[in-house]
PDB file of C-alpha atoms in Angstrom:
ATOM      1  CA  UNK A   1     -52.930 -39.439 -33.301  1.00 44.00           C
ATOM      2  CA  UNK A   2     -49.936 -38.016 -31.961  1.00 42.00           C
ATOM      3  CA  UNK A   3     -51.493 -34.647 -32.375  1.00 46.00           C
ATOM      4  CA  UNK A   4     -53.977 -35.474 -29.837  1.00 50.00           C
ATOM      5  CA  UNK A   5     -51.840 -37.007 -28.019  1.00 46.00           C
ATOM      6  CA  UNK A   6     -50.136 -33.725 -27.438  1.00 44.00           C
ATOM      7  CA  UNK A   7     -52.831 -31.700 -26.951  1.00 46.00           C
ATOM      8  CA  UNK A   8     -54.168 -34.056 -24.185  1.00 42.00           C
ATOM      9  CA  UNK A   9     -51.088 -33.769 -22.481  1.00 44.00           C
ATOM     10  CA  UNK A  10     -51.224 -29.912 -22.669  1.00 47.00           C
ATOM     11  CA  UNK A  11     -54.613 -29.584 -21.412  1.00 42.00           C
ATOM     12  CA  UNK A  12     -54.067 -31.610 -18.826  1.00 48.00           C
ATOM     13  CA  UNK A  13     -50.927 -29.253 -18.219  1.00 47.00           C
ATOM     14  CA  UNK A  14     -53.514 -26.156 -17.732  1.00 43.00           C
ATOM     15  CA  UNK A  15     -55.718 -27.950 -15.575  1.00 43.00           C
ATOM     16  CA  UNK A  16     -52.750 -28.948 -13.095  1.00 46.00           C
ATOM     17  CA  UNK A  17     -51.623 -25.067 -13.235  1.00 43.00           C
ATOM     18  CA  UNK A  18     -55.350 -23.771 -12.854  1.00 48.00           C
ATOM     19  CA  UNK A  19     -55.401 -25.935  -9.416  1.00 42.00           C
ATOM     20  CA  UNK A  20     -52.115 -24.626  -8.437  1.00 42.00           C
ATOM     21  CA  UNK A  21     -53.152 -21.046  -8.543  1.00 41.00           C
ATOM     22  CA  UNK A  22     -56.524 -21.377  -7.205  1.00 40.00           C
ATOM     23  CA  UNK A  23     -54.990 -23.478  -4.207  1.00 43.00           C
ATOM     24  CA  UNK A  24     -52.166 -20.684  -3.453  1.00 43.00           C
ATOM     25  CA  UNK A  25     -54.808 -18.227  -3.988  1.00 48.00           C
ATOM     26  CA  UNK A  26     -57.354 -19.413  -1.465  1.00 46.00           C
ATOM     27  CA  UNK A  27     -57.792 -17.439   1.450  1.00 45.00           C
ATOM     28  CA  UNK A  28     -59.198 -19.172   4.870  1.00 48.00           C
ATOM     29  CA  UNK A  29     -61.637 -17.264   6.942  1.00 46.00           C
ATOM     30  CA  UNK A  30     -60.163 -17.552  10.628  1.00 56.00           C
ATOM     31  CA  UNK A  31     -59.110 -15.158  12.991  1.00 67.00           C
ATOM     32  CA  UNK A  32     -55.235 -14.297  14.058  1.00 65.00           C
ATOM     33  CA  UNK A  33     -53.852 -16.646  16.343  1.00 70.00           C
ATOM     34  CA  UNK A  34     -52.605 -15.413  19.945  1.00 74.00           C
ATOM     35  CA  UNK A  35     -49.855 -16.030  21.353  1.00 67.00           C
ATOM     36  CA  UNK A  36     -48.434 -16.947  24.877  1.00 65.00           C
ATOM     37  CA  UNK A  37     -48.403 -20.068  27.019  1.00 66.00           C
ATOM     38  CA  UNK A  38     -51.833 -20.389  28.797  1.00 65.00           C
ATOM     39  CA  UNK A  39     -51.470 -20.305  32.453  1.00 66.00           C
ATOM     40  CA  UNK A  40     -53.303 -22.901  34.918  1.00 72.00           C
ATOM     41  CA  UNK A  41     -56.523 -21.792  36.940  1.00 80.00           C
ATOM     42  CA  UNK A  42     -60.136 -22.847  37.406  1.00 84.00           C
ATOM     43  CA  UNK A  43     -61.096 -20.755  34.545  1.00 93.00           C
ATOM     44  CA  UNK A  44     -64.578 -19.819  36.573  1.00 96.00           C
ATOM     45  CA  UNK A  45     -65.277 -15.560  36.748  1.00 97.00           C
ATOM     46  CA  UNK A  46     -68.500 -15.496  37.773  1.00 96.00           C
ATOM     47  CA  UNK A  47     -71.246 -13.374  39.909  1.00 96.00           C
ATOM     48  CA  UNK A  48     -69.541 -13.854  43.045  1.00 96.00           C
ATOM     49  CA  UNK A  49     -66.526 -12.575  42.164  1.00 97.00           C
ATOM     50  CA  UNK A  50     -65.661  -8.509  42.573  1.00 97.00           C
ATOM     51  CA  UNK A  51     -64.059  -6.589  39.729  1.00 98.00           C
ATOM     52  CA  UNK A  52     -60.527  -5.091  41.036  1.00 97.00           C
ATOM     53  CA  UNK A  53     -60.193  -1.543  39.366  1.00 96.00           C
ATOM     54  CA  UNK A  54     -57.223  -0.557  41.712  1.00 95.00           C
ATOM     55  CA  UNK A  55     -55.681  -3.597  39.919  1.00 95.00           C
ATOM     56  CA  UNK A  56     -57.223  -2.513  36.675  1.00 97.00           C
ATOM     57  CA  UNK A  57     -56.131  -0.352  34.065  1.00 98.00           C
ATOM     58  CA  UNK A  58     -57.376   0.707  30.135  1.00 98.00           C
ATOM     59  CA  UNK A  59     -54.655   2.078  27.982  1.00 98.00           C
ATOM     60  CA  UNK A  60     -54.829   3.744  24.407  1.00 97.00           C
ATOM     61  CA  UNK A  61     -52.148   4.399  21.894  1.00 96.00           C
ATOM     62  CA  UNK A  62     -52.171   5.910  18.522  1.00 94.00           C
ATOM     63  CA  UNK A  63     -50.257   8.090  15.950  1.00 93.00           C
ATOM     64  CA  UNK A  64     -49.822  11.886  16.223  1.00 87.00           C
ATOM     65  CA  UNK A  65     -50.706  12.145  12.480  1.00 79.00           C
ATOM     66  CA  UNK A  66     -51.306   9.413  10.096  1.00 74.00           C
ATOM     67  CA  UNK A  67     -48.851   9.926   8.541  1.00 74.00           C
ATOM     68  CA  UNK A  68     -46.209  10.006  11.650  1.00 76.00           C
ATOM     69  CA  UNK A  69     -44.906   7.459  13.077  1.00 81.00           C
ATOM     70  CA  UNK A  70     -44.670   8.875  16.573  1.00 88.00           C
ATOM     71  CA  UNK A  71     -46.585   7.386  19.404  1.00 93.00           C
ATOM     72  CA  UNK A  72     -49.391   8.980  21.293  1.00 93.00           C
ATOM     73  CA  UNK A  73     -50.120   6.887  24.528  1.00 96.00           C
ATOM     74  CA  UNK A  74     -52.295   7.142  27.598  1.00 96.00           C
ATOM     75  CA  UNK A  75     -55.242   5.601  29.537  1.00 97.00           C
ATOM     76  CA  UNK A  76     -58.392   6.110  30.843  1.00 97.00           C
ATOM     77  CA  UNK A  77     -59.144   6.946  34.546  1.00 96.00           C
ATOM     78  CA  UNK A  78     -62.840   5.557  34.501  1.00 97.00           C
ATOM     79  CA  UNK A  79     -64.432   2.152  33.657  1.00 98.00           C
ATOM     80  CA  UNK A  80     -66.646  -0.437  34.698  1.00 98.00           C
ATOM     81  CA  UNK A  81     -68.278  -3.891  33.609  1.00 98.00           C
ATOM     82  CA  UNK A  82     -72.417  -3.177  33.509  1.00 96.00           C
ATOM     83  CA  UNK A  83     -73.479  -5.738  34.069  1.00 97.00           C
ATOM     84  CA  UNK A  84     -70.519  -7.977  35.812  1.00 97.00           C
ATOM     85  CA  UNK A  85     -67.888  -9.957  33.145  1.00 98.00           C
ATOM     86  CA  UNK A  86     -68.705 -13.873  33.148  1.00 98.00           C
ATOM     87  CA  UNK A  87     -66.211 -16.292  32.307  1.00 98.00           C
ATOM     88  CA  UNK A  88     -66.374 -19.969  31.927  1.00 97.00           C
ATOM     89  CA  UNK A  89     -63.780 -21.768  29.823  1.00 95.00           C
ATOM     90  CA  UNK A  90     -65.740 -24.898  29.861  1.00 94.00           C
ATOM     91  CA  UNK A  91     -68.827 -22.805  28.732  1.00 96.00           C
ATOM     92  CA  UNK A  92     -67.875 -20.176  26.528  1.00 97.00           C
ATOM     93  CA  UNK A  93     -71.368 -19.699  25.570  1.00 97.00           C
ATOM     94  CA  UNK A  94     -72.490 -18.477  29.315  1.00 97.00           C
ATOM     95  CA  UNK A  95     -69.336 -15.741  28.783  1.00 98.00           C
ATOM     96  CA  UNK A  96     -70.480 -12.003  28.929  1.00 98.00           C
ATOM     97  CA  UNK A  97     -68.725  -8.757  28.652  1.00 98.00           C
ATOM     98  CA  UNK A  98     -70.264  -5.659  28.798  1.00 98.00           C
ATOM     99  CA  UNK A  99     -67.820  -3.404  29.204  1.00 98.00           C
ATOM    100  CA  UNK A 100     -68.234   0.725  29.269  1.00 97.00           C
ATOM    101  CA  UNK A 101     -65.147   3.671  29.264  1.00 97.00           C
ATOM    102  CA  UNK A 102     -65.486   7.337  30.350  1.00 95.00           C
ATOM    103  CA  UNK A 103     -64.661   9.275  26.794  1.00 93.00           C
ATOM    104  CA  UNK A 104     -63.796  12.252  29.172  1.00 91.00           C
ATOM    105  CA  UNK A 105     -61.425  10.495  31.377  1.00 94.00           C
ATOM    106  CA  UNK A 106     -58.889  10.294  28.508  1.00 94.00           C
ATOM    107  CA  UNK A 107     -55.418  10.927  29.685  1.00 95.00           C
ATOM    108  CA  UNK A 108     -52.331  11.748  28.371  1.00 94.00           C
ATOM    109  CA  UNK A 109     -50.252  12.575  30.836  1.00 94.00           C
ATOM    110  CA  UNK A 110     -49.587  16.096  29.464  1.00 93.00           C
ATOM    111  CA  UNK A 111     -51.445  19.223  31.322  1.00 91.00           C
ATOM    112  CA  UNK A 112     -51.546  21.410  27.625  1.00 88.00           C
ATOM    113  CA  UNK A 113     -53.351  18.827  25.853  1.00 89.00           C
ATOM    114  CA  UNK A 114     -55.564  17.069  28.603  1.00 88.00           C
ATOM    115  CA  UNK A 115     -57.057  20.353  31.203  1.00 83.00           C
ATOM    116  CA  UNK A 116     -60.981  21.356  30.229  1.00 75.00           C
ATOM    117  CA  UNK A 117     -61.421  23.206  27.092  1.00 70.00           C
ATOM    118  CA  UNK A 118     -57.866  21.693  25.671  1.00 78.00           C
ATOM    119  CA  UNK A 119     -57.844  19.402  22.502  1.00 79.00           C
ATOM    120  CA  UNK A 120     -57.661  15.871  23.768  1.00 85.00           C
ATOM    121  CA  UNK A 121     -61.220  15.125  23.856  1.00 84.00           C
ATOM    122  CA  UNK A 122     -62.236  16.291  20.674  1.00 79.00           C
ATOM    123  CA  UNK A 123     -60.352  13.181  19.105  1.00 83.00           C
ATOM    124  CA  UNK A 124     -62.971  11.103  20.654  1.00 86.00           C
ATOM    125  CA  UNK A 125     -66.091  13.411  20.136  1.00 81.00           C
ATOM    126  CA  UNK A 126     -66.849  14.378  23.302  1.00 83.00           C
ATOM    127  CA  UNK A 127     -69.277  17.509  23.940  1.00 77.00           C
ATOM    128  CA  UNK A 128     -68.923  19.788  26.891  1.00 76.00           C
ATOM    129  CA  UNK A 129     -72.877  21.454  27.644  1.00 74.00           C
ATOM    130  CA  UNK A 130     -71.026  24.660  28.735  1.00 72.00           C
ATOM    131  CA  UNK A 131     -68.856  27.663  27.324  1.00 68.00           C
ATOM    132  CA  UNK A 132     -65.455  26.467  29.592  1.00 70.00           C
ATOM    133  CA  UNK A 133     -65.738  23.377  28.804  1.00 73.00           C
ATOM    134  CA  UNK A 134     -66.391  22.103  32.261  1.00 77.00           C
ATOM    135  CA  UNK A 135     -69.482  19.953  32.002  1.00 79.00           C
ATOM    136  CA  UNK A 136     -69.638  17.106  30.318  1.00 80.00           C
ATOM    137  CA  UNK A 137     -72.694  16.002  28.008  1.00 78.00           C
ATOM    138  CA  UNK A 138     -73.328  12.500  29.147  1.00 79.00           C
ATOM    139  CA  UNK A 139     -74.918  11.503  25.697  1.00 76.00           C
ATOM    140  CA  UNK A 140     -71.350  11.678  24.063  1.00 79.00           C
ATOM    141  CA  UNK A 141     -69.246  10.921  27.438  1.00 88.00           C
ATOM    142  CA  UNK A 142     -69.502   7.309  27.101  1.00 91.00           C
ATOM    143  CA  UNK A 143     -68.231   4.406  24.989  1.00 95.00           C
ATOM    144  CA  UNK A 144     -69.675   0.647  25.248  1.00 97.00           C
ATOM    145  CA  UNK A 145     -68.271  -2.788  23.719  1.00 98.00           C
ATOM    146  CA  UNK A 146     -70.968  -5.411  24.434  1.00 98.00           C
ATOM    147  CA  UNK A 147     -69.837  -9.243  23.561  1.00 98.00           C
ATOM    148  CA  UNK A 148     -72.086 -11.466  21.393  1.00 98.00           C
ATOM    149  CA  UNK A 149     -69.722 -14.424  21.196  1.00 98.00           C
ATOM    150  CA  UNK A 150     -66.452 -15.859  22.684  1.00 98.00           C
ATOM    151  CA  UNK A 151     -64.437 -18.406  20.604  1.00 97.00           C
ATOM    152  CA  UNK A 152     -61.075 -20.429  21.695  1.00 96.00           C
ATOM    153  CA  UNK A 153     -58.272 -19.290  19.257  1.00 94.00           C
ATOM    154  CA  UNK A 154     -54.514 -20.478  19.894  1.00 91.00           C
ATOM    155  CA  UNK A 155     -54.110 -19.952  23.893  1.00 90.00           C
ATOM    156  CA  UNK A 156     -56.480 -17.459  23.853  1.00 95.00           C
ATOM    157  CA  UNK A 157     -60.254 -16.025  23.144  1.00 97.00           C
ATOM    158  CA  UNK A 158     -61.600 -13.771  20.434  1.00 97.00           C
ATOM    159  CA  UNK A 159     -64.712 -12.143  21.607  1.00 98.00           C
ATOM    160  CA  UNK A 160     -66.796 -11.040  18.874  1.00 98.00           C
ATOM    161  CA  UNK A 161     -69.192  -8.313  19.870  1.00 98.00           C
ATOM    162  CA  UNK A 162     -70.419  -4.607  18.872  1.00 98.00           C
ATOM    163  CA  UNK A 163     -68.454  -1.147  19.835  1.00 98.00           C
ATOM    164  CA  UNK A 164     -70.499   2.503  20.770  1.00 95.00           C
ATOM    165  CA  UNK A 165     -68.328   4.557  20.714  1.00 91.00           C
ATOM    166  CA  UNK A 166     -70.122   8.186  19.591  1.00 85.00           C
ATOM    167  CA  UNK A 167     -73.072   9.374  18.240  1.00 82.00           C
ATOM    168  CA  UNK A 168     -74.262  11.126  14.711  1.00 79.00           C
ATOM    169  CA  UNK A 169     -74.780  14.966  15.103  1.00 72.00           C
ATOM    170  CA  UNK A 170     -77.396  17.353  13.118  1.00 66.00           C
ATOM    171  CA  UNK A 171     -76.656  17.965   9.896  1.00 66.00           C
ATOM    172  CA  UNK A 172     -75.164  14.894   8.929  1.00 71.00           C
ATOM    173  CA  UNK A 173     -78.311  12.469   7.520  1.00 76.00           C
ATOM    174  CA  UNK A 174     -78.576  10.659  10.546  1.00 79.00           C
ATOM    175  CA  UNK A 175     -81.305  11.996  13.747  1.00 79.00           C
ATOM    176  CA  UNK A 176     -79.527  13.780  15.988  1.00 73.00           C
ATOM    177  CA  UNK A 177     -77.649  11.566  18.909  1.00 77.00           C
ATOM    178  CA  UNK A 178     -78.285   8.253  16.934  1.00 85.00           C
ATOM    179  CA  UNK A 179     -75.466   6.117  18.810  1.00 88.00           C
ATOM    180  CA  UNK A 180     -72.991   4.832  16.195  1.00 91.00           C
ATOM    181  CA  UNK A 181     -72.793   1.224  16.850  1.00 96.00           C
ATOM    182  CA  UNK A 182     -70.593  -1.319  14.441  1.00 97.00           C
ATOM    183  CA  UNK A 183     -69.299  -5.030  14.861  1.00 97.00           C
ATOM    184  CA  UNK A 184     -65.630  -5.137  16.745  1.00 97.00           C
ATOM    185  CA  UNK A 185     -63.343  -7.923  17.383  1.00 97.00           C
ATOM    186  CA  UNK A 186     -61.700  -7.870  20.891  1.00 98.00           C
ATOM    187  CA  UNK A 187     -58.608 -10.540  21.299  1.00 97.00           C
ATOM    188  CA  UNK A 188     -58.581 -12.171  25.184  1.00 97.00           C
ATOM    189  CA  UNK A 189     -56.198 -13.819  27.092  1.00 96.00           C
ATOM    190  CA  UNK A 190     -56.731 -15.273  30.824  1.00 96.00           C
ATOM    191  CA  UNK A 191     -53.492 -14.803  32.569  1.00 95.00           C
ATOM    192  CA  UNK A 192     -54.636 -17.328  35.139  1.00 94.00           C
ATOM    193  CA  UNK A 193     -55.993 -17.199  38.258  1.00 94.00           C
ATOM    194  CA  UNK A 194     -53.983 -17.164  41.810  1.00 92.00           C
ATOM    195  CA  UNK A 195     -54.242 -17.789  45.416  1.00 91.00           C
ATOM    196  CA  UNK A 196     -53.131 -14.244  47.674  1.00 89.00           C
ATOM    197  CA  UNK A 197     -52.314 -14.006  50.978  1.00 89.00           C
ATOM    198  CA  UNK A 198     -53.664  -9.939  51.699  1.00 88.00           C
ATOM    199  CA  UNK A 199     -53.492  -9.705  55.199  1.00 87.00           C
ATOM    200  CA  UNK A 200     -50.180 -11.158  56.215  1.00 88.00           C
ATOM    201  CA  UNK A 201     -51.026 -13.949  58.483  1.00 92.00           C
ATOM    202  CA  UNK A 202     -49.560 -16.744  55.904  1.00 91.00           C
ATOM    203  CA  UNK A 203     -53.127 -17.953  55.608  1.00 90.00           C
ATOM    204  CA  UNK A 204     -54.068 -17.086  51.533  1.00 89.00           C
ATOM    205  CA  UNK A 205     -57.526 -15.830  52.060  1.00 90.00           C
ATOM    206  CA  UNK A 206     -58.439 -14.083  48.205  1.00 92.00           C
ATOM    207  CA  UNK A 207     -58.603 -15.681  44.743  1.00 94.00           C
ATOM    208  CA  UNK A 208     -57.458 -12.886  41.696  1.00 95.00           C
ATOM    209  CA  UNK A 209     -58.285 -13.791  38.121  1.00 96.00           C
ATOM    210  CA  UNK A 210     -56.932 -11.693  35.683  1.00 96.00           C
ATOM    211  CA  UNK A 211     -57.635 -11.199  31.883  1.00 97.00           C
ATOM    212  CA  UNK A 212     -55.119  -8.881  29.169  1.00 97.00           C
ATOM    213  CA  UNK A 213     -57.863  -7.800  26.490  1.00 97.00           C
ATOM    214  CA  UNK A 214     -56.641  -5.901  22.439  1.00 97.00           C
ATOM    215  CA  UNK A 215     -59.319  -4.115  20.535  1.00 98.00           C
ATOM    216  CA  UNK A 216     -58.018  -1.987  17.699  1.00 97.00           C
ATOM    217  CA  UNK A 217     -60.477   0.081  15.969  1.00 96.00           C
ATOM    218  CA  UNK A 218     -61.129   2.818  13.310  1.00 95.00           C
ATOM    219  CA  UNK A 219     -62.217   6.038  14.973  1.00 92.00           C
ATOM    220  CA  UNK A 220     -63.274   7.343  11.426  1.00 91.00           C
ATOM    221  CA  UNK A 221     -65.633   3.829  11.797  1.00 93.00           C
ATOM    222  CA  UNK A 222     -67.344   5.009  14.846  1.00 91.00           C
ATOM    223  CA  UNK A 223     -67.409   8.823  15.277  1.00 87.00           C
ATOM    224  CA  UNK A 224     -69.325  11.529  12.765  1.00 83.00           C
ATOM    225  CA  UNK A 225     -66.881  12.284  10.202  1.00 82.00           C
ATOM    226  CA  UNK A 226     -69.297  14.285   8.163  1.00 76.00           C
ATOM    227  CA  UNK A 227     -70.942  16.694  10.766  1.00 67.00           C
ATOM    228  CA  UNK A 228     -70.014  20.234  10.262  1.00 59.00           C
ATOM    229  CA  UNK A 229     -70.142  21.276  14.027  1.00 58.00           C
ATOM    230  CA  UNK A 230     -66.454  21.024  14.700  1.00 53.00           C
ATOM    231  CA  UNK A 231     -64.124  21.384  18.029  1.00 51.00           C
ATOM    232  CA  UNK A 232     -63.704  25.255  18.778  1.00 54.00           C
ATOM    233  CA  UNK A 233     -60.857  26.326  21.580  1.00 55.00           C
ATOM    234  CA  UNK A 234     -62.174  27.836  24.437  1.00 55.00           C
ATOM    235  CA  UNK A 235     -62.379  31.969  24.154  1.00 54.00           C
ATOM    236  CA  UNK A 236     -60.473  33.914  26.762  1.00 58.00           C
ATOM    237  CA  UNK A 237     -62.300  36.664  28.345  1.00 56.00           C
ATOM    238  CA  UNK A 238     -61.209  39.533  26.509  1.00 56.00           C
ATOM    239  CA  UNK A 239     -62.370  37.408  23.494  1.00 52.00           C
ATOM    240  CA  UNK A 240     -65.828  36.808  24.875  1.00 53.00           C
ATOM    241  CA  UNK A 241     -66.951  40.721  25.309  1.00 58.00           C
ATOM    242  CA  UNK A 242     -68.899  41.556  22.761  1.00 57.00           C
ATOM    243  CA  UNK A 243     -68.332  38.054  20.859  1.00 53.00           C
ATOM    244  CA  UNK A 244     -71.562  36.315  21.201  1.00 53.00           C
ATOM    245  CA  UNK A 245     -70.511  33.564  19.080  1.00 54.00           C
ATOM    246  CA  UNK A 246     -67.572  32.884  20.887  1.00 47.00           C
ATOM    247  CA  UNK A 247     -69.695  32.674  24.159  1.00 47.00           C
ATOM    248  CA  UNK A 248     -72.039  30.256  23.091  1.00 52.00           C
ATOM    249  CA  UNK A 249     -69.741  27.955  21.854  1.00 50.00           C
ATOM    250  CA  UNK A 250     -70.856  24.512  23.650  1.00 50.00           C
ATOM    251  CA  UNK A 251     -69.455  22.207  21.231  1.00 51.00           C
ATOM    252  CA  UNK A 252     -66.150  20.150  21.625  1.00 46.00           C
ATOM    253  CA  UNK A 253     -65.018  18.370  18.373  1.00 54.00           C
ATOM    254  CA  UNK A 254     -67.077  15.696  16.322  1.00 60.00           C
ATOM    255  CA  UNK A 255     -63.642  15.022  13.908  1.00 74.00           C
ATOM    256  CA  UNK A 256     -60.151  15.917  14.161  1.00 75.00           C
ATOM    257  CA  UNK A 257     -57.256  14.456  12.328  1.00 78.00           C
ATOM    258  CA  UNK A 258     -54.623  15.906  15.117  1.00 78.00           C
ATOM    259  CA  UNK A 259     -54.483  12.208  15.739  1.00 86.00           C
ATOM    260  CA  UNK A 260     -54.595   8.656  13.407  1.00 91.00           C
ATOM    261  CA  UNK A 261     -57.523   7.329  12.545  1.00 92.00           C
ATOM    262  CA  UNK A 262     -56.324   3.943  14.195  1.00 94.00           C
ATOM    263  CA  UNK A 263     -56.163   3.751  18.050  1.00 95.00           C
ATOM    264  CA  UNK A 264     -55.308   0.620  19.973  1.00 97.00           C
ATOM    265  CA  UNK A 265     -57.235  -0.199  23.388  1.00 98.00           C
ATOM    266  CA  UNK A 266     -54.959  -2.952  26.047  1.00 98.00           C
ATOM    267  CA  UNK A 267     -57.371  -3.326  28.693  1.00 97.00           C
ATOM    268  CA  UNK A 268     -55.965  -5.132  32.213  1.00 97.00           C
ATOM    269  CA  UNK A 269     -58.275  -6.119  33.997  1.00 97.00           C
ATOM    270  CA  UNK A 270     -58.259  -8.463  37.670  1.00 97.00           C
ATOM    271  CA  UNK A 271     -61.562  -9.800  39.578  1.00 97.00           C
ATOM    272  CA  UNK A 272     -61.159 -11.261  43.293  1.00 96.00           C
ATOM    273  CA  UNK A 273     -63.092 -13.609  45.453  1.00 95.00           C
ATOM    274  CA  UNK A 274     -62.668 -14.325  49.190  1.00 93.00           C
ATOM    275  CA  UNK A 275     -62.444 -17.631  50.665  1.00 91.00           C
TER     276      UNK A 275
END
């Protein structure tokens, strides 16, 4: 009897531990949690309202080398909402963002590394349709995020949706220009919205909304990392004569490792309405 005593007592022991280390174990599917004090406005961006690029900016940063911990930053001189950003915080499901970048508008502030035919564009895959590199091939010039849901987290939104950002090239088992399209998470936070004054007379005549948006993403995830067609530097002259090859080069990078594989978009963004 006092044998099974015991051994009730011990199994009872490993049942108590087993729920222990399956409760620290346990993982919970949620999303991080923002941070920052929400700030008051009427929470209402809709089809009336105009997008404010002037106000507007999209800015990348990433490693030199994955394995370096030096920073690569810059932005993007060309984007647009097709068709125009809705937001509702008391109707999250009416919320839309369709949001588009110019790949070839990359910037980085550094003539050697961002003038036609240099090696800044190849980290995003973008083709050129001539030998100097001056012409951009709109099939690769272009990168989307489209939302498919917005959900409240902490004191701000994540807004679950799909990225584009290049397309498979021949050989590489996929057709030819088959856009590269994968689920993306983009974090949003409504800065609030404001009453302006623009024209001086003490009579504020303009409402500005404005949104700070993080999307961090895998370029390895959405660019053709097994294509053999890779980024060539633009032949000088002399080079050219009697180099055919050289003078047909047209391509501009599928892959390069010159940068990290991880890049980080912060994407400003304010919309006005007139009253």
């Amino acid at each position: 009897m006092l044998l099974n005593r015991y051994t009730l007592v011990g199994f009872s022991a490993i049942i108590a531990l087993g729920v222990i280390i399956f409760s620290s174990c346990a993982k919970k599917d949620e999303v991080t949690k923002l941070t920052g004090e929400p700030i008051s406005g009427n929470g209402l961006v809709d089809n009336s309202w105009t997008f404010d690029k002037a106000h507007s900016n999209v800015n990348w940063e990433t490693n030199y080398l994955n394995y370096s911990s030096g920073k690569l930053t810059g932005r993007f001189d060309n984007f647009n909402f097709n068709p125009k950003f809705i937001f509702n915080e008391s109707d999250l499901s009416s919320c839309k963002l369709n949001a588009w970048i110019q790949l070839s508008s990359i910037d980085s502030g550094e003539p050697g590394r961002d003038a036609p035919g240099k090696c800044i564009r190849s980290y995003l895959g973008v083709t050129y349709l001539d030998t100097l590199k001056t012409i951009v091939n709109p099939q690769s010039d272009s990168a989307w995020f489209n939302s498919t849901k917005f959900s409240k987290s902490g004191s701000g939104y994540v807004v679950f949706g799909n990225l584009r950002l290049n397309k498979y090239r021949s050989p590489s088992g996929f057709s030819d220009g088959t856009p590269i399209v994968k689920p993306a998470i983009l974090y949003l936070t409504y800065n609030g919205t404001a009453d302006f004054d623009t024209n001086g007379d003490n009579v504020n005549d303009r409402y500005r909304a404005s949104f700070t948006g993080k999307l961090k993403f895998l370029r390895s995830d959405y660019m053709d990392t097994q294509s053999k067609v890779q980024w060539v530097p633009v032949p000088s002259l002399a080079d050219q004569t009697g180099n055919l090859s050289a003078a047909a080069n047209k391509t501009y990078g599928v892959w390069t490792t010159n940068v990290a594989d991880e890049m980080n978009l912060t994407i400003n963004t304010q919309f006005f309405k007139n009253h």
